PDB file of C-alpha atoms in Angstrom:
ATOM      1  CA  MET A 236      16.844 -15.279  -9.787  1.00  0.00           C
ATOM      2  CA  SER A 237      20.155 -15.511 -10.274  1.00  0.00           C
ATOM      3  CA  ASP A 238      21.801 -17.544  -8.597  1.00  0.00           C
ATOM      4  CA  ASP A 239      23.751 -15.960  -6.332  1.00  0.00           C
ATOM      5  CA  ALA A 240      20.502 -14.436  -4.839  1.00  0.00           C
ATOM      6  CA  ALA A 241      19.601 -17.789  -4.488  1.00  0.00           C
ATOM      7  CA  ASP A 242      22.525 -18.607  -2.693  1.00  0.00           C
ATOM      8  CA  THR A 243      22.000 -15.491  -0.288  1.00  0.00           C
ATOM      9  CA  LEU A 244      18.581 -17.125   0.691  1.00  0.00           C
ATOM     10  CA  ALA A 245      18.722 -19.657   4.392  1.00  0.00           C
ATOM     11  CA  VAL A 246      16.240 -22.842   3.892  1.00  0.00           C
ATOM     12  CA  ASP A 247      14.528 -21.094   7.348  1.00  0.00           C
ATOM     13  CA  GLU A 248      13.157 -17.997   5.194  1.00  0.00           C
ATOM     14  CA  PHE A 249      11.105 -20.234   2.995  1.00  0.00           C
ATOM     15  CA  VAL A 250       9.787 -22.490   5.917  1.00  0.00           C
ATOM     16  CA  GLU A 251       8.972 -19.291   7.254  1.00  0.00           C
ATOM     17  CA  TYR A 252       7.311 -17.685   3.646  1.00  0.00           C
ATOM     18  CA  CYS A 253       5.611 -21.513   3.779  1.00  0.00           C
ATOM     19  CA  ARG A 254       4.272 -20.772   7.893  1.00  0.00           C
ATOM     20  CA  THR A 255       3.712 -17.355   6.807  1.00  0.00           C
ATOM     21  CA  GLN A 256       1.318 -18.536   3.568  1.00  0.00           C
ATOM     22  CA  ALA A 257      -0.632 -20.771   5.827  1.00  0.00           C
ATOM     23  CA  GLY A 258      -1.311 -18.165   8.487  1.00  0.00           C
ATOM     24  CA  LEU A 259      -2.707 -15.329   5.998  1.00  0.00           C
ATOM     25  CA  LEU A 260      -4.831 -18.925   4.238  1.00  0.00           C
ATOM     26  CA  SER A 261      -6.044 -19.680   8.029  1.00  0.00           C
ATOM     27  CA  GLY A 262      -7.183 -16.110   8.551  1.00  0.00           C
ATOM     28  CA  ARG A 263      -9.260 -16.226   5.515  1.00  0.00           C
ATOM     29  CA  VAL A 264     -10.873 -19.562   6.035  1.00  0.00           C
ATOM     30  CA  GLU A 265     -12.419 -17.586   9.626  1.00  0.00           C
ATOM     31  CA  ARG A 266     -13.134 -14.462   7.874  1.00  0.00           C
ATOM     32  CA  MET A 267     -15.128 -16.745   5.046  1.00  0.00           C
ATOM     33  CA  GLY A 268     -16.412 -18.260   8.307  1.00  0.00           C
ATOM     34  CA  GLU A 269     -17.886 -15.496  10.190  1.00  0.00           C
ATOM     35  CA  GLU A 270     -18.997 -14.560   6.448  1.00  0.00           C
ATOM     36  CA  ALA A 271     -20.763 -17.826   5.932  1.00  0.00           C
ATOM     37  CA  ASP A 272     -22.304 -17.923  10.366  1.00  0.00           C
ATOM     38  CA  GLU A 273     -23.883 -14.603   9.168  1.00  0.00           C
ATOM     39  CA  LEU A 274     -25.295 -15.744   6.048  1.00  0.00           C
ATOM     40  CA  LEU A 275     -26.519 -18.999   7.944  1.00  0.00           C
ATOM     41  CA  ASP A 276     -28.279 -16.118  10.763  1.00  0.00           C
ATOM     42  CA  GLU A 277     -29.986 -14.382   8.037  1.00  0.00           C
ATOM     43  CA  ILE A 278     -31.504 -17.876   6.825  1.00  0.00           C
ATOM     44  CA  ASP A 279     -32.773 -18.395  10.311  1.00  0.00           C
ATOM     45  CA  GLN A 280     -34.233 -14.897  10.757  1.00  0.00           C
ATOM     46  CA  GLU A 281     -35.969 -15.071   7.481  1.00  0.00           C
ATOM     47  CA  MET A 282     -37.173 -18.860   8.228  1.00  0.00           C
ATOM     48  CA  ALA A 283     -38.339 -17.837  11.559  1.00  0.00           C
ATOM     49  CA  GLU A 284     -40.136 -15.059  10.008  1.00  0.00           C
ATOM     50  CA  LEU A 285     -41.960 -16.993   7.042  1.00  0.00           C
ATOM     51  CA  ARG A 286     -43.316 -19.534   9.060  1.00  0.00           C
ATOM     52  CA  SER A 287     -44.710 -16.667  10.849  1.00  0.00           C
ATOM     53  CA  ARG A 288     -45.868 -16.107   8.066  1.00  0.00           C
ATOM     54  CA  LEU A 289     -47.423 -18.736   7.214  1.00  0.00           C
ATOM     55  CA  GLU A 290     -48.638 -19.542  10.453  1.00  0.00           C
ATOM     56  CA  ALA A 291     -50.432 -15.832  10.788  1.00  0.00           C
ATOM     57  CA  LEU A 292     -52.202 -17.238   6.788  1.00  0.00           C
ATOM     58  CA  PRO A 293     -56.164 -17.935   6.446  1.00  0.00           C
ATOM     59  CA  ASP A 294     -56.968 -21.670   7.088  1.00  0.00           C
ATOM     60  CA  GLU A 295     -59.515 -21.534   4.506  1.00  0.00           C
ATOM     61  CA  VAL A 296     -57.594 -22.072   1.870  1.00  0.00           C
ATOM     62  CA  PRO A 297     -59.593 -23.522  -0.616  1.00  0.00           C
ATOM     63  CA  GLY A 298     -59.234 -27.432  -1.532  1.00  0.00           C
ATOM     64  CA  THR A 299     -59.647 -29.932  -3.736  1.00  0.00           C
ATOM     65  CA  GLU A 300     -63.252 -29.671  -3.307  1.00  0.00           C
ATOM     66  CA  THR A 301     -63.863 -25.991  -3.349  1.00  0.00           C
ATOM     67  CA  PRO A 302     -65.219 -24.699  -6.675  1.00  0.00           C
ATOM     68  CA  SER A 303     -62.673 -23.878  -9.481  1.00  0.00           C
ATOM     69  CA  THR A 304     -64.520 -20.419  -9.506  1.00  0.00           C
ATOM     70  CA  ALA A 305     -64.357 -19.714  -5.967  1.00  0.00           C
ATOM     71  CA  GLU A 306     -61.639 -17.029  -5.559  1.00  0.00           C
ATOM     72  CA  ILE A 307     -59.140 -16.510  -3.075  1.00  0.00           C
ATOM     73  CA  PRO A 308     -58.815 -13.771  -0.989  1.00  0.00           C
ATOM     74  CA  ALA A 309     -55.980 -11.200  -2.738  1.00  0.00           C
ATOM     75  CA  THR A 310     -54.523 -10.513   0.125  1.00  0.00           C
ATOM     76  CA  SER A 311     -53.431 -14.327   0.463  1.00  0.00           C
ATOM     77  CA  GLU A 312     -52.533 -14.394  -3.323  1.00  0.00           C
ATOM     78  CA  ARG A 313     -50.321 -11.431  -1.724  1.00  0.00           C
ATOM     79  CA  ASP A 314     -49.122 -13.548   0.632  1.00  0.00           C
ATOM     80  CA  VAL A 315     -47.649 -16.396  -1.042  1.00  0.00           C
ATOM     81  CA  ALA A 316     -46.027 -14.599  -3.838  1.00  0.00           C
ATOM     82  CA  ALA A 317     -44.237 -12.706  -1.184  1.00  0.00           C
ATOM     83  CA  ILE A 318     -43.344 -15.938   0.505  1.00  0.00           C
ATOM     84  CA  GLU A 319     -42.166 -17.569  -2.946  1.00  0.00           C
ATOM     85  CA  GLN A 320     -40.338 -14.997  -3.718  1.00  0.00           C
ATOM     86  CA  ARG A 321     -38.353 -14.940  -0.217  1.00  0.00           C
ATOM     87  CA  GLN A 322     -38.348 -18.828  -0.242  1.00  0.00           C
ATOM     88  CA  GLU A 323     -36.015 -18.024  -3.784  1.00  0.00           C
ATOM     89  CA  THR A 324     -33.998 -15.763  -1.763  1.00  0.00           C
ATOM     90  CA  LEU A 325     -33.303 -18.265   0.663  1.00  0.00           C
ATOM     91  CA  GLU A 326     -32.011 -20.489  -2.180  1.00  0.00           C
ATOM     92  CA  GLU A 327     -30.073 -17.906  -3.495  1.00  0.00           C
ATOM     93  CA  LYS A 328     -28.233 -17.714   0.326  1.00  0.00           C
ATOM     94  CA  GLN A 329     -27.909 -21.810   0.935  1.00  0.00           C
ATOM     95  CA  LEU A 330     -25.806 -21.235  -2.385  1.00  0.00           C
ATOM     96  CA  LEU A 331     -23.713 -18.592  -1.131  1.00  0.00           C
ATOM     97  CA  VAL A 332     -23.120 -20.465   2.080  1.00  0.00           C
ATOM     98  CA  GLU A 333     -22.714 -23.400  -0.363  1.00  0.00           C
ATOM     99  CA  ALA A 334     -20.325 -21.632  -2.336  1.00  0.00           C
ATOM    100  CA  LYS A 335     -18.579 -20.109   0.559  1.00  0.00           C
ATOM    101  CA  GLN A 336     -18.181 -23.423   2.112  1.00  0.00           C
ATOM    102  CA  ALA A 337     -16.321 -25.353  -0.909  1.00  0.00           C
ATOM    103  CA  ARG A 338     -13.604 -21.830  -0.600  1.00  0.00           C
ATOM    104  CA  MET A 339     -12.931 -22.165   2.693  1.00  0.00           C
ATOM    105  CA  GLN A 340     -12.092 -26.019   2.027  1.00  0.00           C
ATOM    106  CA  ALA A 341      -9.214 -25.173  -0.532  1.00  0.00           C
ATOM    107  CA  PHE A 342      -8.653 -23.020   1.369  1.00  0.00           C
ATOM    108  CA  GLN A 343      -7.908 -25.047   4.836  1.00  0.00           C
ATOM    109  CA  GLU A 344      -6.422 -27.910   2.270  1.00  0.00           C
ATOM    110  CA  LEU A 345      -3.795 -24.802   0.599  1.00  0.00           C
ATOM    111  CA  ALA A 346      -2.592 -23.899   3.990  1.00  0.00           C
ATOM    112  CA  ALA A 347      -1.992 -27.454   5.169  1.00  0.00           C
ATOM    113  CA  ASP A 348      -0.248 -28.097   2.057  1.00  0.00           C
ATOM    114  CA  TYR A 349       1.969 -24.827   3.148  1.00  0.00           C
ATOM    115  CA  THR A 350       2.602 -26.481   6.198  1.00  0.00           C
ATOM    116  CA  ASP A 351       3.395 -29.659   5.305  1.00  0.00           C
ATOM    117  CA  LEU A 352       6.294 -28.359   2.980  1.00  0.00           C
ATOM    118  CA  ALA A 353       6.945 -26.366   5.009  1.00  0.00           C
ATOM    119  CA  GLU A 354       7.851 -29.247   7.707  1.00  0.00           C
ATOM    120  CA  ASP A 355       9.322 -30.730   4.043  1.00  0.00           C
ATOM    121  CA  LEU A 356      12.004 -27.687   4.028  1.00  0.00           C
ATOM    122  CA  ALA A 357      12.803 -27.773   7.710  1.00  0.00           C
ATOM    123  CA  ALA A 358      13.992 -31.538   7.183  1.00  0.00           C
ATOM    124  CA  GLU A 359      15.350 -32.162   3.848  1.00  0.00           C
ATOM    125  CA  ALA A 360      15.814 -28.944   1.639  1.00  0.00           C
ATOM    126  CA  GLY A 361      19.831 -28.679   0.946  1.00  0.00           C
ATOM    127  CA  ASP A 362      19.898 -25.167   0.512  1.00  0.00           C
ATOM    128  CA  GLY A 363      18.567 -22.217   0.095  1.00  0.00           C
ATOM    129  CA  GLN A 364      18.208 -22.873  -3.789  1.00  0.00           C
ATOM    130  CA  ASP A 365      16.540 -26.092  -3.674  1.00  0.00           C
ATOM    131  CA  ALA A 366      14.212 -24.834  -0.945  1.00  0.00           C
ATOM    132  CA  LEU A 367      13.434 -21.388  -3.323  1.00  0.00           C
ATOM    133  CA  THR A 368      12.344 -24.528  -6.090  1.00  0.00           C
ATOM    134  CA  ARG A 369      10.607 -26.655  -4.056  1.00  0.00           C
ATOM    135  CA  VAL A 370       8.181 -23.704  -3.457  1.00  0.00           C
ATOM    136  CA  ILE A 371       8.005 -22.067  -6.634  1.00  0.00           C
ATOM    137  CA  GLU A 372       6.850 -25.507  -8.552  1.00  0.00           C
ATOM    138  CA  PHE A 373       4.737 -26.095  -4.934  1.00  0.00           C
ATOM    139  CA  GLU A 374       2.777 -22.886  -6.037  1.00  0.00           C
ATOM    140  CA  ALA A 375       2.603 -23.837  -9.541  1.00  0.00           C
ATOM    141  CA  ASP A 376       1.286 -27.052  -9.293  1.00  0.00           C
ATOM    142  CA  ALA A 377      -1.337 -25.773  -6.572  1.00  0.00           C
ATOM    143  CA  ASP A 378      -2.261 -22.577  -8.145  1.00  0.00           C
ATOM    144  CA  ALA A 379      -1.847 -20.615  -5.578  1.00  0.00           C
ATOM    145  CA  PRO A 380      -1.242 -17.044  -6.977  1.00  0.00           C
ATOM    146  CA  ALA A 381      -5.326 -17.531  -7.082  1.00  0.00           C
ATOM    147  CA  TYR A 382      -5.388 -17.930  -3.965  1.00  0.00           C
ATOM    148  CA  PHE A 383      -3.805 -14.194  -2.715  1.00  0.00           C
ATOM    149  CA  ASP A 384      -5.407 -11.135  -3.835  1.00  0.00           C
ATOM    150  CA  GLU A 385      -3.463  -8.593  -2.183  1.00  0.00           C
ATOM    151  CA  ARG A 386       0.081 -10.675  -1.750  1.00  0.00           C
ATOM    152  CA  GLN A 387       2.419 -11.465  -4.475  1.00  0.00           C
ATOM    153  CA  THR A 388       3.635 -15.541  -4.194  1.00  0.00           C
ATOM    154  CA  MET A 389       7.216 -16.428  -4.260  1.00  0.00           C
ATOM    155  CA  LEU A 390       5.439 -18.150  -8.452  1.00  0.00           C
ATOM    156  CA  GLU A 391       5.328 -14.709  -9.916  1.00  0.00           C
ATOM    157  CA  ALA A 392       7.800 -12.962  -7.868  1.00  0.00           C
ATOM    158  CA  ALA A 393      10.323 -15.560  -9.878  1.00  0.00           C
ATOM    159  CA  ALA A 394       8.437 -14.706 -13.199  1.00  0.00           C
ATOM    160  CA  ALA A 395       8.443 -11.149 -13.067  1.00  0.00           C
ATOM    161  CA  SER A 396      12.422 -11.374 -12.202  1.00  0.00           C
ATOM    162  CA  THR A 397      12.470 -13.872 -14.798  1.00  0.00           C
ATOM    163  CA  ASP A 398      10.126 -11.300 -17.144  1.00  0.00           C
ATOM    164  CA  THR A 399      12.565  -8.512 -16.576  1.00  0.00           C
ATOM    165  CA  GLU A 400      15.802 -10.259 -17.156  1.00  0.00           C
TER     166      GLU A 400
END
């Protein structure tokens, strides 16, 4: 970006940009939270179904005193196998929830950092060039482009500008 372009930009524009980025990230956190809640609801529902199936299993599952030649009824074997499969599915869903929660935390932290940067720029930035430099450095340090799939960050715009010059 040329010095002339940076001089025409006001610090307020970069403050607003940072607030917008924080808002977008917060919106993504809300959507991820809704998705995590849906997964947790599915887990709860499946757990309730598993409990019902376990309660419906026959009580005469062989114990240690049963001879080793005794056979478990075929329906019990199928039920146990099905329950074990559902348990694996539930564990996978739980891992997805944990991954979503970790991602939500990262998005929340970046949103807070953008908000802090907006406040710092409003209070301390001397001019548009200073604000632009601080935003680009912040986004590079935070790997901000990785958080915005559908939106170009200032860092990406500056890199693209540098590539075309």
